[in-house]
mmCIF file of C-alpha atoms in Angstrom:
data_model
loop_
_atom_site.group_PDB
_atom_site.id
_atom_site.type_symbol
_atom_site.label_atom_id
_atom_site.label_comp_id
_atom_site.label_asym_id
_atom_site.label_seq_id
_atom_site.Cartn_x
_atom_site.Cartn_y
_atom_site.Cartn_z
ATOM 1 C CA MET A 1048 120.357 114.498 92.758
ATOM 2 C CA ASN A 1049 118.655 115.993 95.795
ATOM 3 C CA MET A 1050 117.194 113.178 97.888
ATOM 4 C CA PHE A 1051 116.565 115.098 101.130
ATOM 5 C CA LEU A 1052 113.220 114.400 102.727
ATOM 6 C CA ARG A 1053 111.230 116.187 105.342
ATOM 7 C CA ILE A 1054 108.584 114.957 107.720
ATOM 8 C CA HIS A 1055 104.934 115.249 106.757
ATOM 9 C CA ALA A 1056 101.850 114.406 108.811
ATOM 10 C CA VAL A 1057 99.326 112.391 106.816
ATOM 11 C CA GLN A 1058 95.935 113.371 108.195
ATOM 12 C CA GLU A 1059 92.430 114.346 107.182
ATOM 13 C CA LEU A 1060 92.435 118.003 106.262
ATOM 14 C CA CYS A 1061 89.593 120.331 105.407
ATOM 15 C CA GLN A 1062 91.492 121.345 102.278
ATOM 16 C CA ARG A 1063 94.234 119.621 100.317
ATOM 17 C CA ASP A 1064 96.164 121.536 97.716
ATOM 18 C CA SER A 1065 99.653 122.496 96.629
ATOM 19 C CA TRP A 1066 101.131 125.343 94.619
ATOM 20 C CA LEU A 1067 103.787 124.327 92.068
ATOM 21 C CA TYR A 1068 106.136 126.903 90.560
ATOM 22 C CA ARG A 1069 107.102 125.773 87.038
ATOM 23 C CA ILE A 1070 109.475 126.913 84.352
ATOM 24 C CA LEU A 1071 106.711 126.169 81.804
ATOM 25 C CA PRO A 1072 103.077 125.324 82.609
ATOM 26 C CA SER A 1073 101.866 121.749 82.198
ATOM 27 C CA VAL A 1074 99.240 122.866 79.669
ATOM 28 C CA CYS A 1075 101.936 123.043 76.949
ATOM 29 C CA HIS A 1076 101.438 119.705 75.208
ATOM 30 C CA LYS A 1077 99.916 118.190 72.077
ATOM 31 C CA PRO A 1078 96.429 116.567 72.256
ATOM 32 C CA PHE A 1079 96.054 113.253 74.083
ATOM 33 C CA LYS A 1080 95.595 110.132 71.986
ATOM 34 C CA PRO A 1081 94.717 106.570 73.066
ATOM 35 C CA LEU A 1082 97.772 104.545 74.100
ATOM 36 C CA GLU A 1083 97.801 100.821 73.462
ATOM 37 C CA ASP A 1084 100.243 100.101 76.260
ATOM 38 C CA GLY A 1085 99.819 98.446 79.606
ATOM 39 C CA HIS A 1086 97.121 96.036 80.698
ATOM 40 C CA LEU A 1087 94.824 98.094 82.908
ATOM 41 C CA THR A 1088 91.069 97.623 83.020
ATOM 42 C CA ASN A 1089 87.996 98.400 85.057
ATOM 43 C CA ASP A 1090 85.794 96.002 83.110
ATOM 44 C CA TRP A 1091 84.720 93.723 85.936
ATOM 45 C CA ASP A 1092 82.310 91.748 83.736
ATOM 46 C CA GLU A 1093 84.797 90.351 81.203
ATOM 47 C CA ILE A 1094 84.692 86.960 82.941
ATOM 48 C CA GLU A 1095 82.272 85.119 85.221
ATOM 49 C CA PRO A 1096 82.578 85.763 88.987
ATOM 50 C CA ASP A 1097 84.552 83.235 91.028
ATOM 51 C CA PRO A 1098 83.777 82.953 94.779
ATOM 52 C CA ASN A 1099 86.501 80.370 95.453
ATOM 53 C CA GLN A 1100 89.569 80.901 97.573
ATOM 54 C CA LEU A 1101 92.193 82.102 95.086
ATOM 55 C CA ARG A 1102 95.959 82.086 95.342
ATOM 56 C CA TRP A 1103 98.596 83.146 92.837
ATOM 57 C CA LYS A 1104 102.169 81.959 92.487
ATOM 58 C CA PRO A 1105 104.780 84.740 92.248
ATOM 59 C CA PHE A 1106 104.048 86.865 89.206
ATOM 60 C CA GLU A 1107 106.709 86.429 86.541
ATOM 61 C CA ILE A 1108 109.080 89.289 85.753
ATOM 62 C CA PRO A 1109 110.060 89.672 82.082
ATOM 63 C CA LYS A 1110 113.698 88.968 81.315
ATOM 64 C CA ALA A 1111 115.891 91.744 79.919
ATOM 65 C CA PRO A 1112 117.493 92.731 77.584
ATOM 66 C CA HIS A 1113 115.432 90.953 74.931
ATOM 67 C CA ASN A 1114 112.113 92.003 76.462
ATOM 68 C CA LYS A 1115 112.437 95.434 78.071
ATOM 69 C CA ILE A 1116 109.334 96.392 80.040
ATOM 70 C CA ASP A 1117 109.000 99.592 82.054
ATOM 71 C CA PHE A 1118 106.605 100.384 84.894
ATOM 72 C CA VAL A 1119 103.667 101.447 82.701
ATOM 73 C CA SER A 1120 104.020 98.577 80.228
ATOM 74 C CA GLY A 1121 104.267 96.113 83.129
ATOM 75 C CA LEU A 1122 101.062 97.172 84.914
ATOM 76 C CA TYR A 1123 98.339 94.490 85.089
ATOM 77 C CA THR A 1124 94.944 94.769 86.761
ATOM 78 C CA LEU A 1125 94.229 91.741 88.948
ATOM 79 C CA CYS A 1126 90.872 92.570 90.526
ATOM 80 C CA GLY A 1127 88.629 95.420 91.568
ATOM 81 C CA ALA A 1128 85.142 96.901 91.870
ATOM 82 C CA GLY A 1129 83.334 100.132 91.106
ATOM 83 C CA GLU A 1130 84.382 102.530 88.388
ATOM 84 C CA PRO A 1131 86.292 105.799 88.179
ATOM 85 C CA ARG A 1132 83.615 107.867 86.450
ATOM 86 C CA GLY A 1133 81.337 107.496 89.456
ATOM 87 C CA ARG A 1134 84.294 108.213 91.778
ATOM 88 C CA ASN A 1135 83.734 105.125 93.872
ATOM 89 C CA GLY A 1136 85.781 101.953 93.693
ATOM 90 C CA ILE A 1137 89.161 100.300 93.951
ATOM 91 C CA ALA A 1138 91.509 98.204 91.846
ATOM 92 C CA VAL A 1139 94.443 95.947 92.670
ATOM 93 C CA HIS A 1140 97.271 95.980 90.148
ATOM 94 C CA ILE A 1141 100.507 94.028 89.812
ATOM 95 C CA PHE A 1142 103.604 95.592 88.294
ATOM 96 C CA VAL A 1143 106.501 93.611 86.811
ATOM 97 C CA CYS A 1144 109.262 95.437 84.969
ATOM 98 C CA ASN A 1145 112.963 95.413 84.162
ATOM 99 C CA ALA A 1146 113.597 98.815 82.548
ATOM 100 C CA SER A 1147 113.290 102.458 83.574
ATOM 101 C CA MET A 1148 110.806 104.885 82.090
ATOM 102 C CA ILE A 1149 112.728 107.009 79.577
ATOM 103 C CA ASP A 1150 111.303 110.398 78.615
ATOM 104 C CA ARG A 1151 107.820 109.465 79.685
ATOM 105 C CA CYS A 1152 105.765 109.872 82.831
ATOM 106 C CA LEU A 1153 102.378 108.781 84.145
ATOM 107 C CA TYR A 1154 99.632 110.484 86.080
ATOM 108 C CA ASN A 1155 96.396 109.002 87.356
ATOM 109 C CA SER A 1156 93.258 111.044 86.671
ATOM 110 C CA ASP A 1157 91.092 108.363 88.312
ATOM 111 C CA GLY A 1158 92.469 108.077 91.826
ATOM 112 C CA ASP A 1159 95.399 107.444 94.147
ATOM 113 C CA PHE A 1160 98.088 104.770 93.814
ATOM 114 C CA LEU A 1161 99.429 103.074 96.956
ATOM 115 C CA ILE A 1162 102.583 101.314 95.709
ATOM 116 C CA VAL A 1163 104.117 98.338 97.539
ATOM 117 C CA PRO A 1164 107.454 97.252 96.017
ATOM 118 C CA GLN A 1165 108.278 93.589 96.654
ATOM 119 C CA GLN A 1166 111.472 93.050 94.628
ATOM 120 C CA GLY A 1167 113.821 95.786 93.496
ATOM 121 C CA LYS A 1168 113.889 99.423 94.523
ATOM 122 C CA LEU A 1169 112.072 102.246 92.761
ATOM 123 C CA LEU A 1170 113.540 105.686 92.211
ATOM 124 C CA ILE A 1171 110.387 107.724 91.648
ATOM 125 C CA THR A 1172 110.689 111.197 90.199
ATOM 126 C CA THR A 1173 107.620 113.314 90.876
ATOM 127 C CA GLU A 1174 106.718 116.931 90.254
ATOM 128 C CA PHE A 1175 107.462 117.489 93.958
ATOM 129 C CA GLY A 1176 110.891 115.817 93.950
ATOM 130 C CA LYS A 1177 112.408 112.350 94.119
ATOM 131 C CA MET A 1178 111.669 109.382 96.379
ATOM 132 C CA LEU A 1179 113.698 106.189 96.666
ATOM 133 C CA VAL A 1180 111.260 103.450 97.679
ATOM 134 C CA GLU A 1181 112.596 100.000 98.575
ATOM 135 C CA PRO A 1182 110.907 96.729 99.589
ATOM 136 C CA ASN A 1183 109.429 97.086 103.095
ATOM 137 C CA GLU A 1184 108.534 100.669 102.255
ATOM 138 C CA ILE A 1185 105.385 102.010 100.598
ATOM 139 C CA CYS A 1186 104.584 105.216 98.795
ATOM 140 C CA VAL A 1187 101.392 106.999 97.790
ATOM 141 C CA ILE A 1188 101.133 108.960 94.546
ATOM 142 C CA GLN A 1189 97.926 110.934 94.806
ATOM 143 C CA GLN A 1190 95.494 111.722 92.011
ATOM 144 C CA GLY A 1191 96.884 113.880 89.223
ATOM 145 C CA MET A 1192 100.557 113.804 90.251
ATOM 146 C CA ARG A 1193 102.971 113.106 87.407
ATOM 147 C CA PHE A 1194 105.707 110.601 88.117
ATOM 148 C CA SER A 1195 108.329 108.483 86.384
ATOM 149 C CA VAL A 1196 109.866 105.256 87.708
ATOM 150 C CA GLU A 1197 113.509 104.251 87.425
ATOM 151 C CA VAL A 1198 114.425 100.640 88.284
ATOM 152 C CA PHE A 1199 117.726 98.816 88.724
ATOM 153 C CA GLY A 1200 116.959 95.329 87.464
ATOM 154 C CA GLU A 1201 114.063 92.909 87.790
ATOM 155 C CA THR A 1202 111.333 94.645 89.770
ATOM 156 C CA ARG A 1203 107.935 93.559 91.070
ATOM 157 C CA GLY A 1204 105.247 94.843 93.369
ATOM 158 C CA TYR A 1205 101.606 95.545 94.149
ATOM 159 C CA ILE A 1206 99.378 98.606 93.792
ATOM 160 C CA LEU A 1207 96.133 99.481 95.540
ATOM 161 C CA GLU A 1208 94.203 102.138 93.618
ATOM 162 C CA VAL A 1209 91.255 103.993 95.146
ATOM 163 C CA TYR A 1210 88.736 106.140 93.275
ATOM 164 C CA GLY A 1211 86.975 109.021 94.976
ATOM 165 C CA ALA A 1212 88.812 108.981 98.305
ATOM 166 C CA HIS A 1213 92.294 109.627 99.645
ATOM 167 C CA PHE A 1214 94.339 107.563 102.050
ATOM 168 C CA GLU A 1215 94.612 108.808 105.616
ATOM 169 C CA LEU A 1216 95.549 107.534 109.030
ATOM 170 C CA PRO A 1217 92.834 105.444 110.716
ATOM 171 C CA ASP A 1218 90.945 106.816 113.675
ATOM 172 C CA LEU A 1219 92.676 105.496 116.803
ATOM 173 C CA GLY A 1220 89.662 105.531 119.145
ATOM 174 C CA PRO A 1221 90.573 104.220 122.613
ATOM 175 C CA ILE A 1222 94.223 103.742 121.546
ATOM 176 C CA GLY A 1223 94.568 107.493 121.971
ATOM 177 C CA ALA A 1224 97.003 109.897 120.357
ATOM 178 C CA ASN A 1225 99.872 107.570 119.464
ATOM 179 C CA GLY A 1226 100.297 104.131 117.943
ATOM 180 C CA LEU A 1227 100.086 102.220 114.678
ATOM 181 C CA ALA A 1228 101.539 104.450 111.926
ATOM 182 C CA ASN A 1229 102.638 107.706 113.511
ATOM 183 C CA PRO A 1230 102.440 110.926 111.471
ATOM 184 C CA ARG A 1231 106.061 111.835 112.172
ATOM 185 C CA ASP A 1232 107.307 108.836 110.173
ATOM 186 C CA PHE A 1233 105.793 109.838 106.822
ATOM 187 C CA LEU A 1234 108.225 111.523 104.452
ATOM 188 C CA VAL A 1235 107.696 113.761 101.444
ATOM 189 C CA PRO A 1236 110.231 114.946 98.866
ATOM 190 C CA VAL A 1237 111.712 118.415 98.702
ATOM 191 C CA ALA A 1238 111.697 120.252 95.392
ATOM 192 C CA TRP A 1239 113.987 118.977 92.636
ATOM 193 C CA TYR A 1240 113.782 120.138 89.055
ATOM 194 C CA GLU A 1241 115.282 119.766 85.621
ATOM 195 C CA ASP A 1242 115.160 122.443 82.925
ATOM 196 C CA ARG A 1243 115.517 119.988 80.053
ATOM 197 C CA GLN A 1244 114.347 120.241 76.478
ATOM 198 C CA VAL A 1245 113.362 116.991 74.745
ATOM 199 C CA PRO A 1246 113.347 117.683 70.990
ATOM 200 C CA GLY A 1247 112.402 114.083 70.198
ATOM 201 C CA GLY A 1248 109.317 114.412 72.361
ATOM 202 C CA TYR A 1249 108.487 113.705 75.986
ATOM 203 C CA THR A 1250 105.447 111.443 76.499
ATOM 204 C CA VAL A 1251 102.938 112.310 79.211
ATOM 205 C CA ILE A 1252 100.611 109.372 79.923
ATOM 206 C CA SER A 1253 97.237 109.883 81.568
ATOM 207 C CA LYS A 1254 95.186 107.101 83.135
ATOM 208 C CA TYR A 1255 91.724 108.481 82.444
ATOM 209 C CA GLN A 1256 88.438 106.602 82.992
ATOM 210 C CA GLY A 1257 90.393 103.357 83.147
ATOM 211 C CA LYS A 1258 92.202 103.859 79.832
ATOM 212 C CA LEU A 1259 95.672 105.139 78.955
ATOM 213 C CA PHE A 1260 96.204 108.220 76.796
ATOM 214 C CA ALA A 1261 99.464 109.817 75.669
ATOM 215 C CA ALA A 1262 100.398 113.390 74.781
ATOM 216 C CA GLN A 1263 103.697 114.727 73.465
ATOM 217 C CA GLN A 1264 105.577 117.788 74.663
ATOM 218 C CA ASP A 1265 109.056 119.243 74.088
ATOM 219 C CA PHE A 1266 110.280 119.495 77.668
ATOM 220 C CA SER A 1267 110.501 117.545 80.912
ATOM 221 C CA PRO A 1268 107.407 117.887 83.134
ATOM 222 C CA PHE A 1269 109.652 117.791 86.210
ATOM 223 C CA ASN A 1270 110.397 121.499 85.924
ATOM 224 C CA VAL A 1271 108.976 122.521 89.312
ATOM 225 C CA VAL A 1272 111.564 124.731 91.007
ATOM 226 C CA ALA A 1273 109.576 125.101 94.243
ATOM 227 C CA TRP A 1274 106.289 124.088 95.817
ATOM 228 C CA HIS A 1275 104.277 124.506 98.983
ATOM 229 C CA GLY A 1276 101.117 122.867 100.246
ATOM 230 C CA ASN A 1277 99.798 119.680 101.807
ATOM 231 C CA TYR A 1278 98.714 117.671 98.731
ATOM 232 C CA THR A 1279 101.891 115.711 98.068
ATOM 233 C CA PRO A 1280 103.311 112.271 97.355
ATOM 234 C CA TYR A 1281 104.726 110.554 100.423
ATOM 235 C CA LYS A 1282 106.447 107.392 101.592
ATOM 236 C CA TYR A 1283 106.565 105.309 104.777
ATOM 237 C CA HIS A 1284 108.831 102.550 106.093
ATOM 238 C CA LEU A 1285 106.827 99.616 107.455
ATOM 239 C CA GLU A 1286 109.374 98.981 110.232
ATOM 240 C CA LYS A 1287 108.185 102.232 111.811
ATOM 241 C CA PHE A 1288 104.755 100.712 112.538
ATOM 242 C CA MET A 1289 103.971 100.564 116.273
ATOM 243 C CA VAL A 1290 102.182 97.246 116.762
ATOM 244 C CA ILE A 1291 99.171 96.992 119.072
ATOM 245 C CA ASN A 1292 98.134 93.477 120.120
ATOM 246 C CA ALA A 1293 96.248 91.348 122.666
ATOM 247 C CA VAL A 1294 98.304 90.664 125.813
ATOM 248 C CA ALA A 1295 95.895 88.403 127.766
ATOM 249 C CA PHE A 1296 93.819 86.078 125.600
ATOM 250 C CA ASP A 1297 91.894 85.869 122.311
ATOM 251 C CA HIS A 1298 92.365 87.924 119.144
ATOM 252 C CA ALA A 1299 91.887 91.586 118.450
ATOM 253 C CA ASP A 1300 90.360 92.546 115.109
ATOM 254 C CA PRO A 1301 92.949 92.815 112.289
ATOM 255 C CA SER A 1302 92.101 96.515 112.044
ATOM 256 C CA ILE A 1303 94.734 97.038 114.756
ATOM 257 C CA PHE A 1304 97.280 96.504 111.966
ATOM 258 C CA THR A 1305 95.886 99.227 109.668
ATOM 259 C CA VAL A 1306 98.537 101.587 108.294
ATOM 260 C CA LEU A 1307 96.310 103.700 106.023
ATOM 261 C CA THR A 1308 92.615 103.774 105.233
ATOM 262 C CA ALA A 1309 90.404 105.274 102.526
ATOM 263 C CA LYS A 1310 87.009 105.945 104.053
ATOM 264 C CA THR A 1311 83.518 105.711 102.625
ATOM 265 C CA THR A 1312 80.662 108.044 103.537
ATOM 266 C CA ARG A 1313 79.419 105.378 105.975
ATOM 267 C CA ALA A 1314 81.012 105.755 109.394
ATOM 268 C CA GLY A 1315 83.342 102.887 110.247
ATOM 269 C CA VAL A 1316 83.204 101.329 106.759
ATOM 270 C CA ALA A 1317 86.358 101.483 104.642
ATOM 271 C CA LEU A 1318 86.513 101.703 100.895
ATOM 272 C CA ALA A 1319 89.971 100.196 101.364
ATOM 273 C CA ASP A 1320 92.387 99.536 104.216
ATOM 274 C CA PHE A 1321 96.103 98.856 103.893
ATOM 275 C CA VAL A 1322 96.949 96.380 106.664
ATOM 276 C CA ILE A 1323 100.307 94.779 107.539
ATOM 277 C CA PHE A 1324 101.328 91.796 109.663
ATOM 278 C CA PRO A 1325 104.741 92.798 111.018
ATOM 279 C CA PRO A 1326 107.143 91.034 113.408
ATOM 280 C CA ARG A 1327 105.723 91.092 116.944
ATOM 281 C CA TRP A 1328 105.318 89.124 120.168
ATOM 282 C CA GLY A 1329 102.516 86.590 120.679
ATOM 283 C CA VAL A 1330 101.595 86.123 124.347
ATOM 284 C CA ALA A 1331 97.881 85.217 124.418
ATOM 285 C CA ASN A 1332 96.922 82.405 126.815
ATOM 286 C CA ASN A 1333 94.250 79.746 126.152
ATOM 287 C CA THR A 1334 94.185 80.925 122.545
ATOM 288 C CA PHE A 1335 94.743 79.438 119.128
ATOM 289 C CA ARG A 1336 97.237 82.090 118.100
ATOM 290 C CA PRO A 1337 97.271 82.013 114.279
ATOM 291 C CA PRO A 1338 94.443 83.802 112.468
ATOM 292 C CA TYR A 1339 91.222 81.937 113.085
ATOM 293 C CA TYR A 1340 88.935 80.429 110.431
ATOM 294 C CA HIS A 1341 86.375 82.968 109.372
ATOM 295 C CA ARG A 1342 84.014 84.428 106.824
ATOM 296 C CA ASN A 1343 83.317 88.120 106.758
ATOM 297 C CA CYS A 1344 81.748 90.999 104.865
ATOM 298 C CA MET A 1345 85.073 92.269 103.500
ATOM 299 C CA SER A 1346 87.166 91.299 100.489
ATOM 300 C CA GLU A 1347 90.750 90.435 101.431
ATOM 301 C CA PHE A 1348 93.649 90.505 98.982
ATOM 302 C CA MET A 1349 96.918 89.466 100.603
ATOM 303 C CA GLY A 1350 100.467 89.800 99.349
ATOM 304 C CA LEU A 1351 103.852 88.855 100.763
ATOM 305 C CA ILE A 1352 106.875 91.132 100.581
ATOM 306 C CA LYS A 1353 109.334 88.757 102.259
ATOM 307 C CA GLY A 1354 109.562 85.709 104.507
ATOM 308 C CA HIS A 1355 106.845 83.156 105.324
ATOM 309 C CA TYR A 1356 103.335 84.123 106.389
ATOM 310 C CA GLU A 1357 102.495 82.509 109.726
ATOM 311 C CA ALA A 1358 99.194 80.941 108.628
ATOM 312 C CA LYS A 1359 100.472 79.438 105.363
ATOM 313 C CA GLU A 1360 104.184 78.741 105.320
ATOM 314 C CA GLU A 1361 103.920 76.689 102.124
ATOM 315 C CA GLY A 1362 102.465 77.881 98.837
ATOM 316 C CA PHE A 1363 101.997 81.548 99.759
ATOM 317 C CA GLN A 1364 105.201 83.060 98.415
ATOM 318 C CA PRO A 1365 106.791 86.514 98.124
ATOM 319 C CA GLY A 1366 105.615 88.158 94.933
ATOM 320 C CA GLY A 1367 102.412 86.108 94.821
ATOM 321 C CA GLY A 1368 99.025 86.796 96.378
ATOM 322 C CA SER A 1369 95.668 85.497 97.503
ATOM 323 C CA LEU A 1370 92.081 86.705 97.384
ATOM 324 C CA HIS A 1371 89.379 85.646 99.814
ATOM 325 C CA SER A 1372 86.107 87.177 98.726
ATOM 326 C CA MET A 1373 83.086 88.215 100.740
ATOM 327 C CA MET A 1374 81.769 85.351 102.876
ATOM 328 C CA THR A 1375 84.220 82.863 101.382
ATOM 329 C CA PRO A 1376 85.678 80.851 104.302
ATOM 330 C CA HIS A 1377 89.433 80.844 104.835
ATOM 331 C CA GLY A 1378 92.061 80.464 107.525
ATOM 332 C CA PRO A 1379 95.260 78.585 108.427
ATOM 333 C CA ASP A 1380 96.239 75.537 106.390
ATOM 334 C CA ALA A 1381 96.220 72.079 107.956
ATOM 335 C CA ASP A 1382 99.932 72.102 108.847
ATOM 336 C CA CYS A 1383 99.612 75.425 110.645
ATOM 337 C CA PHE A 1384 96.541 74.204 112.533
ATOM 338 C CA GLU A 1385 98.274 71.052 113.808
ATOM 339 C CA LYS A 1386 101.436 72.883 114.769
ATOM 340 C CA ALA A 1387 99.642 75.677 116.627
ATOM 341 C CA SER A 1388 97.247 73.281 118.369
ATOM 342 C CA LYS A 1389 100.155 71.415 119.956
ATOM 343 C CA ALA A 1390 102.432 74.368 120.646
ATOM 344 C CA LYS A 1391 103.341 75.317 124.199
ATOM 345 C CA LEU A 1392 101.725 78.654 124.974
ATOM 346 C CA GLU A 1393 104.653 80.771 126.013
ATOM 347 C CA PRO A 1394 105.766 84.190 124.741
ATOM 348 C CA GLU A 1395 107.085 83.824 121.218
ATOM 349 C CA ARG A 1396 108.219 86.018 118.381
ATOM 350 C CA VAL A 1397 105.838 85.993 115.440
ATOM 351 C CA ALA A 1398 106.711 86.795 111.832
ATOM 352 C CA ASP A 1399 110.389 87.627 112.311
ATOM 353 C CA GLY A 1400 111.935 88.216 108.901
ATOM 354 C CA THR A 1401 108.458 88.433 107.338
ATOM 355 C CA MET A 1402 106.206 91.165 106.034
ATOM 356 C CA ALA A 1403 102.764 90.218 104.753
ATOM 357 C CA PHE A 1404 100.088 92.770 103.959
ATOM 358 C CA MET A 1405 96.406 92.954 103.089
ATOM 359 C CA PHE A 1406 94.330 95.213 100.858
ATOM 360 C CA GLU A 1407 90.905 94.957 102.509
ATOM 361 C CA SER A 1408 87.738 96.465 101.046
ATOM 362 C CA SER A 1409 84.030 96.664 101.768
ATOM 363 C CA LEU A 1410 83.440 96.187 98.016
ATOM 364 C CA SER A 1411 82.915 92.803 96.389
ATOM 365 C CA LEU A 1412 85.919 92.378 94.098
ATOM 366 C CA ALA A 1413 85.831 90.834 90.633
ATOM 367 C CA VAL A 1414 88.927 89.150 89.206
ATOM 368 C CA THR A 1415 90.063 90.012 85.693
ATOM 369 C CA LYS A 1416 90.601 87.578 82.862
ATOM 370 C CA TRP A 1417 94.326 88.227 83.206
ATOM 371 C CA GLY A 1418 94.179 87.240 86.866
ATOM 372 C CA LEU A 1419 92.199 84.041 86.345
ATOM 373 C CA GLN A 1420 93.605 82.892 83.011
ATOM 374 C CA THR A 1421 96.120 84.907 81.019
ATOM 375 C CA SER A 1422 98.731 85.353 83.768
ATOM 376 C CA ASN A 1423 98.942 81.571 84.164
ATOM 377 C CA ARG A 1424 99.922 82.084 87.820
ATOM 378 C CA LEU A 1425 96.717 80.899 89.512
ATOM 379 C CA ASP A 1426 97.374 78.040 91.941
ATOM 380 C CA LYS A 1427 94.609 75.584 91.083
ATOM 381 C CA ASN A 1428 95.540 73.333 94.007
ATOM 382 C CA TYR A 1429 95.079 75.994 96.671
ATOM 383 C CA TYR A 1430 91.949 74.382 98.110
ATOM 384 C CA LYS A 1431 93.929 71.233 98.936
ATOM 385 C CA CYS A 1432 95.783 72.918 101.807
ATOM 386 C CA TRP A 1433 92.631 72.522 103.942
ATOM 387 C CA GLU A 1434 91.702 68.954 102.930
ATOM 388 C CA PRO A 1435 93.802 67.226 105.654
ATOM 389 C CA LEU A 1436 91.906 69.030 108.446
ATOM 390 C CA LYS A 1437 90.258 66.509 110.783
ATOM 391 C CA SER A 1438 87.567 66.710 113.426
ATOM 392 C CA HIS A 1439 88.829 66.863 117.027
ATOM 393 C CA PHE A 1440 85.359 67.133 118.550
ATOM 394 C CA ASN A 1441 84.800 65.123 121.727
ATOM 395 C CA PRO A 1442 81.308 65.499 123.218
ATOM 396 C CA LYS A 1443 82.567 64.142 126.572
ATOM 397 C CA CYS A 1444 85.227 66.822 126.926
ATOM 398 C CA LYS A 1445 84.223 69.719 129.179
#
C-alpha cells in the first residue's frame, strides 16, 4: 500500500481540473437505480423550525458484529439549508459506523465533503490514491471524486457539505502572507491503483440531488495508474494551525480561527466556514476571556473532537454537538461565567488537550426530524445551563 503524500497548496485557482489515466473508463457500468440506504436528506421542511439553543449528546455508534454499518449506511443528515439543484446550500451530516465499505464506493454529485473524524481513523481510498485520516485531522473530498472508507472499529465523525462552492483558504487581509492554515501543510495522495475484477459486482453509489443511487460494474473504480492536476482530495492536521489572537485586551472576531472557507458571491460573506478552537495562550487584560454572550447573523454548529470546550465544560461532549441559530442568544454557561469572572488575569494556557470546531454559515439552518426526534440524542435540558446566571449590576460602581 503506497501511502506517500506530497504537499499541495489549497488556493483559489482560475481553473481546477485533473487528468486521470485509467485502465478502464468510469463510464463502464450498468444504469443507476435508487438506493434505499443511508439517511441523507435535503428536505428542510419535514419538521417545524426550532429557534432554540440545541445541544446533542454524543451520537451513538452501532455495535458490531450483530449490526454492521459502513460509512454510507451510517450517514445521517442533522441540519442544513438550500438545495443542490440550485447549487447553493450546505448540510451537516453525522457518520457512525463499525465496518469497512466492501466492494462499494461513493461519490458526491452535489458538492464537497469536509470530513472531521472524531473517534477512530479512516483509511480513505480515492481515485487519486489513499489517505489515512485520524482524529485531529480533516480531509476534503471534492465534488465527483469516488472514494471508499475502511475503518478499524467503532468510528464517528462530522461532515460539512457545501453545494456550489469549493473550500479554500480565507483571505488573510492585514495578517499578510503567513498564518492560520498555511498552504504547505495540506497533503494530497500520490497515485495508487488496483487492477481488480469483481465478478460479483462492484457498487458505485452516487449522491445525486440529495438522493442515493447505485450502479453495478465488474471492476474496481480505483484503477487510476497516474494523474496530474490541481483538483484533488486533500487532508490537513489541525495541530499545524498557526493561531492568531489578541495580545492586549478584548476579543478578536472568531474568524481568526478559520481553517477553510467556502465563499458566496457577496464579498466577505461565507457560505460556510470551518473554524477551530485550538490550544493557545490567553493574555488579554481587563477582559472576560471566554467567548462572550452574543447573537449574530450566522448559524453556528459546534462539535468537539476531544477534551473539554472552555465555555461549557459540562454537557458538551466529544462526539456530540450544538446548534445556535441566527439571532438566538448563546454564550458561556453559568459555571464558566463565575469561574472566569473571579480568575486572576495572568497568562494562561487555553484549551490544552482540547479541539473544538465550528461549522459557521450565513444560511439559516433547519434541523431534520432525525436530529430533533429520531436520533434520541437531543439534550432537552440544555437551556438550564444558563438559569443560574445572576445580575451583578451595581449602579454606584464606576
